[in-house]
mmCIF file of C-alpha atoms and ligand atoms in Angstrom:
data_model
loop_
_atom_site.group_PDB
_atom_site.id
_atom_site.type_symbol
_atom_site.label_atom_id
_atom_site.label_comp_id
_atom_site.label_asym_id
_atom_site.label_seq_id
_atom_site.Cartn_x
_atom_site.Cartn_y
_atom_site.Cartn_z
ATOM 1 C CA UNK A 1 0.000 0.000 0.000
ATOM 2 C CA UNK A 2 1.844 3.555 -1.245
ATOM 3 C CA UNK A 3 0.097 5.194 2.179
ATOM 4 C CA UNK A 4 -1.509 4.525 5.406
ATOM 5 C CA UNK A 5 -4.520 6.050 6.357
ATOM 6 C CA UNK A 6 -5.135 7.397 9.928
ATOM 7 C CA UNK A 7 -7.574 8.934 12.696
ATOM 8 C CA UNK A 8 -6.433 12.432 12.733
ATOM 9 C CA UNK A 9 -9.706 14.044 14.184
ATOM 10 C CA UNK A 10 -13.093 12.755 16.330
ATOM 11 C CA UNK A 11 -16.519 14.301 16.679
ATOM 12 C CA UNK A 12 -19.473 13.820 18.492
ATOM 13 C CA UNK A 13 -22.911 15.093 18.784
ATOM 14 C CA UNK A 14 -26.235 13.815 20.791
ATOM 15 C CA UNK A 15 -29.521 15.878 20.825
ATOM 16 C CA UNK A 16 -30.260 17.397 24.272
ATOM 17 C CA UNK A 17 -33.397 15.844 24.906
ATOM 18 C CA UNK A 18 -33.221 12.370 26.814
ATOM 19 C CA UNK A 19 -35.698 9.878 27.221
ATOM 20 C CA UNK A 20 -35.109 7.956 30.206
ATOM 21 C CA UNK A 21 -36.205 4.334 31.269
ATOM 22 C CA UNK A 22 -38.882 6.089 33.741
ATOM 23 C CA UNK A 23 -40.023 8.222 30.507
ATOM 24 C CA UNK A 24 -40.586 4.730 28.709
ATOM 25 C CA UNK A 25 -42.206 3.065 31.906
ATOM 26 C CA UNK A 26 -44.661 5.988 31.235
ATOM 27 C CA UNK A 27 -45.235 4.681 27.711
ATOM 28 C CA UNK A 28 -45.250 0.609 27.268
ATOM 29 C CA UNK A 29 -45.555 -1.654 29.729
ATOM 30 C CA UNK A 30 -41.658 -2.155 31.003
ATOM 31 C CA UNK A 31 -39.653 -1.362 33.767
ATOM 32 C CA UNK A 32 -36.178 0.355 34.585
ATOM 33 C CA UNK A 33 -34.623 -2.693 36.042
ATOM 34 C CA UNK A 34 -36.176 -5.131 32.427
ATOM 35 C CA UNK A 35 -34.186 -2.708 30.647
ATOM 36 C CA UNK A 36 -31.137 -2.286 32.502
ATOM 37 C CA UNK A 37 -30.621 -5.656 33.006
ATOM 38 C CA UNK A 38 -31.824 -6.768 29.785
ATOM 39 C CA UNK A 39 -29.838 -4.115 28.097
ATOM 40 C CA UNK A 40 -27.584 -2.466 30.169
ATOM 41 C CA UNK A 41 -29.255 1.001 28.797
ATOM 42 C CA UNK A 42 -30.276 3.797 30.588
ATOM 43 C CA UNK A 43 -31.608 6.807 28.119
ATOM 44 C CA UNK A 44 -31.038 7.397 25.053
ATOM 45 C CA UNK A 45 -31.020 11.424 23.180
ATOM 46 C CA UNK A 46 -34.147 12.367 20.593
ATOM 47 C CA UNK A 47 -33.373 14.587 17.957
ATOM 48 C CA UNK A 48 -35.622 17.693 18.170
ATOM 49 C CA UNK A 49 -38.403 17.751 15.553
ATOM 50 C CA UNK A 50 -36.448 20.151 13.750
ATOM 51 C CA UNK A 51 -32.953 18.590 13.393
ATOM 52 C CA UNK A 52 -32.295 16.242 10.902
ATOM 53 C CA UNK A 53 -29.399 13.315 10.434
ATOM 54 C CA UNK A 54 -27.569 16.117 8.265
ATOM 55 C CA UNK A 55 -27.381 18.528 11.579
ATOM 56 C CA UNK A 56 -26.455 16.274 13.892
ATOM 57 C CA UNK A 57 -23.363 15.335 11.354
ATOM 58 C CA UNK A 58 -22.477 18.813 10.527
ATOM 59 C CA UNK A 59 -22.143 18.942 14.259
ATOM 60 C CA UNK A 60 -19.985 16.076 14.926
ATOM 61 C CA UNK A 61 -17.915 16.656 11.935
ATOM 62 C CA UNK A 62 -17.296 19.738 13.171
ATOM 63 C CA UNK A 63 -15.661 18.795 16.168
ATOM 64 C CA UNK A 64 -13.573 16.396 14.190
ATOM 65 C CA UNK A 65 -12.040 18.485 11.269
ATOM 66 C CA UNK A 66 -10.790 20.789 14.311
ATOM 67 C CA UNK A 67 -9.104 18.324 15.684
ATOM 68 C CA UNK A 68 -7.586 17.150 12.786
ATOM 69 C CA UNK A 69 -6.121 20.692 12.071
ATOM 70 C CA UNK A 70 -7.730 21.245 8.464
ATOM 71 C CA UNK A 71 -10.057 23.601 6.984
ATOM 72 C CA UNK A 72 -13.472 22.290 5.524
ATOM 73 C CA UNK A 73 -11.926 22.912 1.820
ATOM 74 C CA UNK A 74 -9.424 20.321 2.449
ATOM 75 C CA UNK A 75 -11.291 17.289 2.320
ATOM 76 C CA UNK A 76 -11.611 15.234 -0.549
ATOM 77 C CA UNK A 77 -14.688 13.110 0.503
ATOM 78 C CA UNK A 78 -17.200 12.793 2.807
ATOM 79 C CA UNK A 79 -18.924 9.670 3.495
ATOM 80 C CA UNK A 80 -21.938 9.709 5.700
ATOM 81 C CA UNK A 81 -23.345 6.438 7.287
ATOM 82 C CA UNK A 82 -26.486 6.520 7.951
ATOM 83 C CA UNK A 83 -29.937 4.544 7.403
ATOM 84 C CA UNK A 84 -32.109 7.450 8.532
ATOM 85 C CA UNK A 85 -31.220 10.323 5.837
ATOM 86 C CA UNK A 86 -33.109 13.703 6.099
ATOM 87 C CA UNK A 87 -34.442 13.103 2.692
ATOM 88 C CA UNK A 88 -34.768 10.051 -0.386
ATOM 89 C CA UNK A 89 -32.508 11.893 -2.151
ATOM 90 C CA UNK A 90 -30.007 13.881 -2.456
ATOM 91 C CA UNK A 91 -28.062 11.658 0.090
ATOM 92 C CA UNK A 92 -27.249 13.406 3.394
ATOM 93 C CA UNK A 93 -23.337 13.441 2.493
ATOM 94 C CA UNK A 94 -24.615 16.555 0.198
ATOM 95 C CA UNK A 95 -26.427 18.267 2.446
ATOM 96 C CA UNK A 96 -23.322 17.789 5.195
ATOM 97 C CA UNK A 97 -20.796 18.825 2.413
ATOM 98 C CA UNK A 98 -22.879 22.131 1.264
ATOM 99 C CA UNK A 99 -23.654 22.777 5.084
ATOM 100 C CA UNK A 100 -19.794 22.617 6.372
ATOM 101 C CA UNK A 101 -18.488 24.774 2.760
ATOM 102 C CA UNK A 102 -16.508 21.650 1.886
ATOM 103 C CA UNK A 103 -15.829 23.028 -1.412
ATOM 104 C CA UNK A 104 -13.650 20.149 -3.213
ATOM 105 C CA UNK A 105 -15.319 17.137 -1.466
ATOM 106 C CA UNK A 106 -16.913 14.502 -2.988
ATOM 107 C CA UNK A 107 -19.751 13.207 -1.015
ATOM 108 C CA UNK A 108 -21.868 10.004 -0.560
ATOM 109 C CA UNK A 109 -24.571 8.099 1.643
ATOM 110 C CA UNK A 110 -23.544 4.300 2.799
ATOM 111 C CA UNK A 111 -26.207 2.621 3.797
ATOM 112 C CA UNK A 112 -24.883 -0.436 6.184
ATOM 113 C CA UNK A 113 -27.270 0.195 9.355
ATOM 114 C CA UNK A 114 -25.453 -0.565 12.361
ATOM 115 C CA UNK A 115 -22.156 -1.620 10.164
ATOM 116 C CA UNK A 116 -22.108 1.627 8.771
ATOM 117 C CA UNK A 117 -19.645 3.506 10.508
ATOM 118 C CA UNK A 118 -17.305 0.078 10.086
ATOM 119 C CA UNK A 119 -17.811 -0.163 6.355
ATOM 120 C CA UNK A 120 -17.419 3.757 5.708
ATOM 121 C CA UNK A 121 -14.472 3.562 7.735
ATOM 122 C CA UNK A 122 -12.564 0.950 5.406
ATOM 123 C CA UNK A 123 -14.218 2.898 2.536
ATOM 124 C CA UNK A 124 -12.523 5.723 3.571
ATOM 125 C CA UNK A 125 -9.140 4.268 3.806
ATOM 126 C CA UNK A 126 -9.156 3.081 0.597
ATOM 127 C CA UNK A 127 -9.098 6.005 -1.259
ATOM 128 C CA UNK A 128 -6.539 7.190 1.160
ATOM 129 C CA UNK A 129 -4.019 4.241 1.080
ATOM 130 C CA UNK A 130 -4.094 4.060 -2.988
ATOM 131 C CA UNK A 131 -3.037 7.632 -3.067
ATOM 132 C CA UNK A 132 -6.150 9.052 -4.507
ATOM 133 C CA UNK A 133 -7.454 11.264 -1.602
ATOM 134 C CA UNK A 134 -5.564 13.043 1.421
ATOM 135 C CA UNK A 135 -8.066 13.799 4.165
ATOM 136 C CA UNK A 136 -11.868 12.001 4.116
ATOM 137 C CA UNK A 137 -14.361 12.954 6.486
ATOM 138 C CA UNK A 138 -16.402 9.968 7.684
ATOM 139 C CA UNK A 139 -20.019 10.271 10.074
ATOM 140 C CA UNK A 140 -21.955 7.567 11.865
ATOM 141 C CA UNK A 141 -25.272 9.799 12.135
ATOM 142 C CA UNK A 142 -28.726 8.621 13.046
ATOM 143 C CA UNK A 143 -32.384 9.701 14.104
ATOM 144 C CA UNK A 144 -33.587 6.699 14.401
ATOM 145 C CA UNK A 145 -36.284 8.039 17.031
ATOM 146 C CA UNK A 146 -38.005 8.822 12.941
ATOM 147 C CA UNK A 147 -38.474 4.783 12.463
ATOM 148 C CA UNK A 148 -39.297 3.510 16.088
ATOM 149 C CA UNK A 149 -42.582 2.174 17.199
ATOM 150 C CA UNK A 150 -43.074 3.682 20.903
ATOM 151 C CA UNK A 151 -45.681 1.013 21.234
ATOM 152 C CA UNK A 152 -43.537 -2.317 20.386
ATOM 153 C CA UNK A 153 -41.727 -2.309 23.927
ATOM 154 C CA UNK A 154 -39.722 -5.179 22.413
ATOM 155 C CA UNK A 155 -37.691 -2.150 20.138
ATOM 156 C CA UNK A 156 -38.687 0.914 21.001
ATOM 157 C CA UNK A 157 -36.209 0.835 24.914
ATOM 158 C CA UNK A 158 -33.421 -0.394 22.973
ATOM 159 C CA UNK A 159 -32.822 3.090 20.068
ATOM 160 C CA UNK A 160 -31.715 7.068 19.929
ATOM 161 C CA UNK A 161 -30.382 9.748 17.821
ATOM 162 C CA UNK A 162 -26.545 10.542 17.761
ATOM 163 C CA UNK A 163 -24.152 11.181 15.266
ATOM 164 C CA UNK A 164 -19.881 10.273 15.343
ATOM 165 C CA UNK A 165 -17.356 11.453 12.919
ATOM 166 C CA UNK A 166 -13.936 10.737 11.900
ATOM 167 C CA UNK A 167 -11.375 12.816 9.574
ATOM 168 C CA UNK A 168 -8.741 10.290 8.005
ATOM 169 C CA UNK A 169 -5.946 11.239 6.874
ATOM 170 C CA UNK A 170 -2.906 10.011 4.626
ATOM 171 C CA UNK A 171 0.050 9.494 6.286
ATOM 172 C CA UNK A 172 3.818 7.694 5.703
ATOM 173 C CA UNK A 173 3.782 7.063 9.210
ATOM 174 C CA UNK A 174 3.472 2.746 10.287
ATOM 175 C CA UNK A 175 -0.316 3.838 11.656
ATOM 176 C CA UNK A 176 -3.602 3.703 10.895
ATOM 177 C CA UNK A 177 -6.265 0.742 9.150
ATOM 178 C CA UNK A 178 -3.711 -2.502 9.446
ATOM 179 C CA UNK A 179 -6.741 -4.900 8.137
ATOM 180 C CA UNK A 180 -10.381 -5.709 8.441
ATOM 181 C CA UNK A 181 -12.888 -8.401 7.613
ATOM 182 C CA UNK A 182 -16.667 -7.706 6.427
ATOM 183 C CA UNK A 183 -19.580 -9.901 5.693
ATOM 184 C CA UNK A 184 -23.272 -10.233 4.526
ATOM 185 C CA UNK A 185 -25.827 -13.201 4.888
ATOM 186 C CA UNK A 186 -29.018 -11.393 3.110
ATOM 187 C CA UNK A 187 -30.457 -14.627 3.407
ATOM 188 C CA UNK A 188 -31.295 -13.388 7.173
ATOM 189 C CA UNK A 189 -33.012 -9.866 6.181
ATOM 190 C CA UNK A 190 -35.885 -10.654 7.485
ATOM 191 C CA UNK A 191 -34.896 -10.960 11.033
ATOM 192 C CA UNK A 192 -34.445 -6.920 11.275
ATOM 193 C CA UNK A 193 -35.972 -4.589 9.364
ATOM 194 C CA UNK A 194 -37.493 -1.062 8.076
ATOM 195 C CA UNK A 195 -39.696 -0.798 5.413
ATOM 196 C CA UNK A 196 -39.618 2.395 2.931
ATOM 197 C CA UNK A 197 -42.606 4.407 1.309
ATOM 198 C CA UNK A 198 -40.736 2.456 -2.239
ATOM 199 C CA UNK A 199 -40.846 -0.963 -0.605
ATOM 200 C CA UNK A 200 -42.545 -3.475 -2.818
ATOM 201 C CA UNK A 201 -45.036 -6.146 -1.441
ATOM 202 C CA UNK A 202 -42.561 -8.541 -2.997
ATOM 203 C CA UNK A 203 -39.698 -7.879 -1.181
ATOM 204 C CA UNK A 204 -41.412 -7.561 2.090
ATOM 205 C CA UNK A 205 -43.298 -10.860 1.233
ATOM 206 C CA UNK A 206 -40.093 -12.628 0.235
ATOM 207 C CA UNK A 207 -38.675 -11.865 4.136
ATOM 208 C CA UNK A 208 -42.174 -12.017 5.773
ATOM 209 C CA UNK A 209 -42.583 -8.777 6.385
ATOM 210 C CA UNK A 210 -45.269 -6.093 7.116
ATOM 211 C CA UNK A 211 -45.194 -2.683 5.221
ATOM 212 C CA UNK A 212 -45.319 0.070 8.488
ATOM 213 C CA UNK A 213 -42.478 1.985 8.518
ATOM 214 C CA UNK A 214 -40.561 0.842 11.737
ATOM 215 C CA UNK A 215 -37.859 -1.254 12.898
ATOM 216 C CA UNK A 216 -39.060 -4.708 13.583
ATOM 217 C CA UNK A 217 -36.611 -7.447 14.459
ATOM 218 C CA UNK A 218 -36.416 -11.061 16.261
ATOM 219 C CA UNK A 219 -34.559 -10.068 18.954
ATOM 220 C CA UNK A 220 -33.393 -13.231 20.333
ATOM 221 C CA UNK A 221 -32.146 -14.210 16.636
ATOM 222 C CA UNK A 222 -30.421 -10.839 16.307
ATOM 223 C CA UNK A 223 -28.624 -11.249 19.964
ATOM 224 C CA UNK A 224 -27.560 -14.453 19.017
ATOM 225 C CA UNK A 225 -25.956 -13.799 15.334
ATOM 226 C CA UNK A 226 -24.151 -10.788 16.659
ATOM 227 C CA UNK A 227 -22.281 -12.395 19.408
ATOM 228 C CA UNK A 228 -21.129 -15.235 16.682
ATOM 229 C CA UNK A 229 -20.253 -12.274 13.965
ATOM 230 C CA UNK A 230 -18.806 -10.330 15.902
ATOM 231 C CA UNK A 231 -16.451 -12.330 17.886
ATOM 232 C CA UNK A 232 -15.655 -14.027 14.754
ATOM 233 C CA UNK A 233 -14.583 -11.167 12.678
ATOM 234 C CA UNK A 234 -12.237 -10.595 15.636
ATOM 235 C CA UNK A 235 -10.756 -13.696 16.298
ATOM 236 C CA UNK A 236 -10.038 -13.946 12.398
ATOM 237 C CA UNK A 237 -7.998 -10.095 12.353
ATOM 238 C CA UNK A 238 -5.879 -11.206 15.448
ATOM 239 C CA UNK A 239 -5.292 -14.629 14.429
ATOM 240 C CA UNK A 240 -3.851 -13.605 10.864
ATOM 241 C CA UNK A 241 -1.904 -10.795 11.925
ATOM 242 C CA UNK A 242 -0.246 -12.787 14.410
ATOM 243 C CA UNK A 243 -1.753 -11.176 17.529
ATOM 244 C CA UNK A 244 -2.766 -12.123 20.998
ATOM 245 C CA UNK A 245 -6.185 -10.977 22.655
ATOM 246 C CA UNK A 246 -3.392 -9.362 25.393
ATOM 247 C CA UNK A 247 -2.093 -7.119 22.187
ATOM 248 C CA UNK A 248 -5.309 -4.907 21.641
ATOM 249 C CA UNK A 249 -5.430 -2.170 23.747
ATOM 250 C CA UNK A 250 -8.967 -1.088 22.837
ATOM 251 C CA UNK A 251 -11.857 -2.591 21.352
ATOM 252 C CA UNK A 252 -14.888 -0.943 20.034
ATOM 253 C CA UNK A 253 -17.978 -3.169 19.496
ATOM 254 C CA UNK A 254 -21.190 -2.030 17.739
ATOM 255 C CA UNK A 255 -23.532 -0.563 21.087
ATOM 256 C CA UNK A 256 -26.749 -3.070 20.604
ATOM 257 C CA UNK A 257 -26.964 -4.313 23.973
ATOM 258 C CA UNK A 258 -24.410 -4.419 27.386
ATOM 259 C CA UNK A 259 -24.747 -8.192 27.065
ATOM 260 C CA UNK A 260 -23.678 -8.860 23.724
ATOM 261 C CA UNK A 261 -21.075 -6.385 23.915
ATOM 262 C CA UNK A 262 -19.722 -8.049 27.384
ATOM 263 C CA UNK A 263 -20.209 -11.844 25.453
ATOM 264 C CA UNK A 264 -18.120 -10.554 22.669
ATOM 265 C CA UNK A 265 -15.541 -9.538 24.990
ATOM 266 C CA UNK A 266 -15.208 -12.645 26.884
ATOM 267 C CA UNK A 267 -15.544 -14.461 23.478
ATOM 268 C CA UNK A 268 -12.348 -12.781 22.610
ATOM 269 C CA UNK A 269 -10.525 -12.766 25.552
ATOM 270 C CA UNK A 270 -10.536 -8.665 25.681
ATOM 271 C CA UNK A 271 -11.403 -7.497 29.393
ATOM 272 C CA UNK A 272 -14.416 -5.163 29.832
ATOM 273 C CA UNK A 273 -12.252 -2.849 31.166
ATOM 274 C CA UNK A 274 -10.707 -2.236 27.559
ATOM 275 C CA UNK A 275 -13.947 -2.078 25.698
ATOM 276 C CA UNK A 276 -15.442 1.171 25.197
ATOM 277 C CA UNK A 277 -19.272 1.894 26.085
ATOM 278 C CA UNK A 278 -21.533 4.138 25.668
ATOM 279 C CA UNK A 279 -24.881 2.173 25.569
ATOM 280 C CA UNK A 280 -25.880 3.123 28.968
ATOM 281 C CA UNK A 281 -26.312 6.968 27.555
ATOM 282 C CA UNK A 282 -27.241 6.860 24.138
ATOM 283 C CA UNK A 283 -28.573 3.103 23.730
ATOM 284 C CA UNK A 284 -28.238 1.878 20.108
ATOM 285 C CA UNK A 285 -27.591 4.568 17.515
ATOM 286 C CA UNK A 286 -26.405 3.001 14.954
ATOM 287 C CA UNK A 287 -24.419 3.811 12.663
ATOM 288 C CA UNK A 288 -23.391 6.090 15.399
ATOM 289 C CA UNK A 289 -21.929 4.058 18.431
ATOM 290 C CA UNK A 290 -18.784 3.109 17.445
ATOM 291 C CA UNK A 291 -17.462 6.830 16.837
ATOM 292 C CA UNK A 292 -19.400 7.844 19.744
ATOM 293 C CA UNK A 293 -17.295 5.080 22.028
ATOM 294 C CA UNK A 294 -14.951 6.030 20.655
ATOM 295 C CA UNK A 295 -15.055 9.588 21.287
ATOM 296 C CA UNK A 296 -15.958 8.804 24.921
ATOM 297 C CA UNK A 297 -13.099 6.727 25.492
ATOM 298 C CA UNK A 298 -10.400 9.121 23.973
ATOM 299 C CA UNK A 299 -11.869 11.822 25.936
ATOM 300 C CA UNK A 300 -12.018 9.821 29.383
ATOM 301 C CA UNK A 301 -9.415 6.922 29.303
ATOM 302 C CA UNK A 302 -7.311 8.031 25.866
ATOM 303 C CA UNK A 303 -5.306 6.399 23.466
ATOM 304 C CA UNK A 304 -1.353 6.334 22.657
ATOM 305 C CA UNK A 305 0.025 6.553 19.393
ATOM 306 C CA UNK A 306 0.724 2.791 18.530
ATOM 307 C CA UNK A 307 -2.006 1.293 20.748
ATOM 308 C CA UNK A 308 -3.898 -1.688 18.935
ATOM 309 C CA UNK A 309 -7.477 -0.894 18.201
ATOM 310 C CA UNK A 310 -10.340 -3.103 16.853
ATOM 311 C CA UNK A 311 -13.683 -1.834 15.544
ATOM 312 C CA UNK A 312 -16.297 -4.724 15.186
ATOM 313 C CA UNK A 313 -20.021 -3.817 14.447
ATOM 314 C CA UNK A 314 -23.254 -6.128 13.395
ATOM 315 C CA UNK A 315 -26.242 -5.284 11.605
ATOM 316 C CA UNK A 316 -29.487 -5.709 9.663
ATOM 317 C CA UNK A 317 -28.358 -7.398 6.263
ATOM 318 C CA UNK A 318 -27.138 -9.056 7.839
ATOM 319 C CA UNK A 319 -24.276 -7.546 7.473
ATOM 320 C CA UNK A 320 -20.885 -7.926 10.410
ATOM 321 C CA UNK A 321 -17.311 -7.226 10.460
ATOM 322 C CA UNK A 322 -14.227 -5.647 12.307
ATOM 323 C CA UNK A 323 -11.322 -3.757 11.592
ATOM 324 C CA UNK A 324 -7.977 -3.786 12.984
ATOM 325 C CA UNK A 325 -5.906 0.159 13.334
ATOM 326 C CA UNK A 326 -2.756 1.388 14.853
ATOM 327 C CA UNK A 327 -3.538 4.401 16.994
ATOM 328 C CA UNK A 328 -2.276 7.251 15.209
ATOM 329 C CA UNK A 329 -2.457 10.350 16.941
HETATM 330 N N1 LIG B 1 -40.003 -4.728 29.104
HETATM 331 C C1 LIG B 1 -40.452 -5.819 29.733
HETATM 332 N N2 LIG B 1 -40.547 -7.021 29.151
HETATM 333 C C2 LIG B 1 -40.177 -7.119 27.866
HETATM 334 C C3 LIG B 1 -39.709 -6.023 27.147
HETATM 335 C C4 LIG B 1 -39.634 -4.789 27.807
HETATM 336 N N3 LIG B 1 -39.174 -3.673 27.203
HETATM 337 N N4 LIG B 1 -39.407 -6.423 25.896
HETATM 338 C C5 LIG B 1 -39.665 -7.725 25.823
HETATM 339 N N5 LIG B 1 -40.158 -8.157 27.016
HETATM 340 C C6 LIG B 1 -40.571 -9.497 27.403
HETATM 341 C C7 LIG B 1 -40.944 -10.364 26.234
HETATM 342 O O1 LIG B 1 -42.264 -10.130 25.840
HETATM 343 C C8 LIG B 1 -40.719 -11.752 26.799
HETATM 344 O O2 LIG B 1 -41.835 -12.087 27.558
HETATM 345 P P1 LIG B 1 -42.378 -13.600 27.570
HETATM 346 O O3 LIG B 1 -41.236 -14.412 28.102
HETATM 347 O O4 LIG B 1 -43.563 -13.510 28.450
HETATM 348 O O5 LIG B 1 -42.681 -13.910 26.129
HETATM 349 C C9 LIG B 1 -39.555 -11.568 27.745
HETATM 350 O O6 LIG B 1 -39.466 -10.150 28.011
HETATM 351 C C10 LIG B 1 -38.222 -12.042 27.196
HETATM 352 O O7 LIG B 1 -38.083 -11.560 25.880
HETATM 353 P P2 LIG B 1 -36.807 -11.831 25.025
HETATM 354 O O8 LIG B 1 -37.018 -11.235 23.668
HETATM 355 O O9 LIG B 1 -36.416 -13.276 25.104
HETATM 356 O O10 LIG B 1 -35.733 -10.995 25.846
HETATM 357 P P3 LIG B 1 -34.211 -10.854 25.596
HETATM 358 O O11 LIG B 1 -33.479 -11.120 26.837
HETATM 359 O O12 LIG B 1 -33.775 -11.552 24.344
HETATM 360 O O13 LIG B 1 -34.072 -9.281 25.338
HETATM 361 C C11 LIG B 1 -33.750 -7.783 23.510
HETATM 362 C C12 LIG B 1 -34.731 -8.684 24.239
HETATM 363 C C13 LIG B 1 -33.341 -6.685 24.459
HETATM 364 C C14 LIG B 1 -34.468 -7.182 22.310
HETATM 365 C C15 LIG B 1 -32.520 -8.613 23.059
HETATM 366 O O14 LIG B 1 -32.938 -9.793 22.445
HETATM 367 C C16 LIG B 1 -31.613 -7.857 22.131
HETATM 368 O O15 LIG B 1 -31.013 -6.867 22.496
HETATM 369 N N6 LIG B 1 -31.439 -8.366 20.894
HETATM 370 C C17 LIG B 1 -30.598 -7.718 19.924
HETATM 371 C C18 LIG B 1 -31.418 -6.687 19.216
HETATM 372 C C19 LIG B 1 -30.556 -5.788 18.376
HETATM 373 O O16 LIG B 1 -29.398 -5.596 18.619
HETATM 374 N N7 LIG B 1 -31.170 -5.198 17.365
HETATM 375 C C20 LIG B 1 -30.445 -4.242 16.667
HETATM 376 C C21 LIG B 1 -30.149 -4.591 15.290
HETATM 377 S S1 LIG B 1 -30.551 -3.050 14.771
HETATM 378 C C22 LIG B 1 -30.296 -2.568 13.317
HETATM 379 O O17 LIG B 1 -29.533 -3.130 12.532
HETATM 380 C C23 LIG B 1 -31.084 -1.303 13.063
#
């Protein structure tokens, strides 16, 4: 590879308001200690009816391209992750791009649900290791609070709004993406879901599905698939680059649920201790909680340059990975 690709800035952004478990106690039939113990979550933000995926980016992404020292005109690309864009089309990457003056950017929408800030991620640092682009803004932005069914208990305790962003940047330096792994099984769509105003009876037919626009999911299915994937896609990065579970100083799972997070740990022989979380404060967002984690844990605990990181996310798709980084900055 002519160039390595590296975290040079973070961002983060969550909407003020919170609904807590006692809000939700209010509204289905659950309790505080079901979903803590069930979940490990304790609120989650809701975007204001005014604020779309494309603010809460232009927030985060803020935050990040400070950090990373550049101006807005210096990116090449911005890809945002999301599965809740303010509009059809044009994709929310456009509306970011325009918002933040990011003149010379290209810009694009990737569309992995909760794998999205994963796949944009290695996106990204493809165009920077072939030498095409210097500095690519990637977001993990959601308002999922738009698709949730606050009647379906079962769903509607476990998702929030949020939005995580990440300027890479090329570099000659031995840090940044090292490797990463990615899958899909669309064989399994059915088991988590959203129908669109252009979904076809077909398609929701062919994964026995109903047409109302919310997330619906198996939840027991889901739980179980993740903790496989995940730990997996792990397991595979350390074992063919030569490393021990001792080795990674950080790892970053997708923020479903305390108790997959905690099996994947154990799975892979990481300690809790060394897994960043953020579920208990945002819940699920997405395509947002690994660059929120992130963000929390470089803020709180921090990172050195040359610390072992691992990314690994699940989603609807299915679709489940990791990736493997140096620490860069
Ligand atoms: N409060 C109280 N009881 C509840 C609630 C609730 N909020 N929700 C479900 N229950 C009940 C069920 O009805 C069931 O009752 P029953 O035994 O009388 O039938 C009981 O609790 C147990 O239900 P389970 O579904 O077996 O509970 P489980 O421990 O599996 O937890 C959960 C459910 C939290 C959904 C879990 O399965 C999970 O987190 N799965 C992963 C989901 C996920 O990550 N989805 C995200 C993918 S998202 C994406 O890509 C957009």
């Amino acid at each position: 590879m002519p160039f390595n690709a590296t975290i040079t800035g973070l961002g983060a952004y969550v909407p003020e308001r919170r609904l807590t478990n006692a809000d939700l106690e209010r509204m289905v039939d659950t309790s505080d200690e079901w979903i803590v113990t069930r979940t490990g979550i304790r609120e989650r933000r809701i975007a204001d009816p005014a604020e779309g995926t494309s603010h809460l980016a232009k927030r985060a992404a803020r935050e990040a391209i400070a950090q990373a020292g550049i101006e807005p005109e210096e990116l090449d690309l911005i890809i945002v992750a999301t599965s809740t864009p303010d509009l059809t089309f044009p994709p929310t990457a456009a509306l970011v791009q325009g918002g933040l003056g990011a003149k010379r950017a290209a810009a694009f929408d990737l569309n992995a649900v909760c794998s999205g800030f994963l796949q944009a991620y290695v996106t990204a640092a493809q165009f920077i290791q072939t030498g095409a682009y210097r500095h690519v803004l990637v977001i993990g932005a959601e308002t999922l609070s738009r698709i949730v069914d606050y009647e379906d208990r079962s769903t509607c305790i476990l998702f929030g709004d949020g939005a995580g962003a990440a300027v890479l940047s090329r570099t000659s330096e031995d840090v940044g993406l090292i490797d990463f792994v990615l899958h899909a099984d669309g064989t399994r769509a059915g088991l988590v879901y959203c129908p669109s105003p252009t979904s076809p009876e077909a398609t929701l037919k062919s994964i026995g599905g109903i047409a109302k626009p919310t997330i619906r999911q198996d939840g027991r299915a889901v739980f179980k698939f993740a903790v496989n994937g995940m730990s997996e896609s792990v397991l595979t990065l350390l074992e063919r680059n030569g490393l021990r579970s001792e080795d990674v100083r950080l790892l970053v799972p997708h923020q479903a649920n305390l108790r997959i997070m905690t099996a994947v740990a154990e799975r892979v022989g990481v300690p809790v201790e060394r897994t960043a979380n953020c579920i208990a404060e945002y819940g699920n967002t997405s395509a947002a909680t690994i660059p929120l984690a992130l963000h929390k844990w470089f803020h709180t605990e921090g990172l050195q340059k040359g610390d072992l990181v691992v990314f690994t996310a699940f989603a609807s798709g299915f679709l489940w990975g990791a990736a493997l980084l140096r620490w860069g900055m």
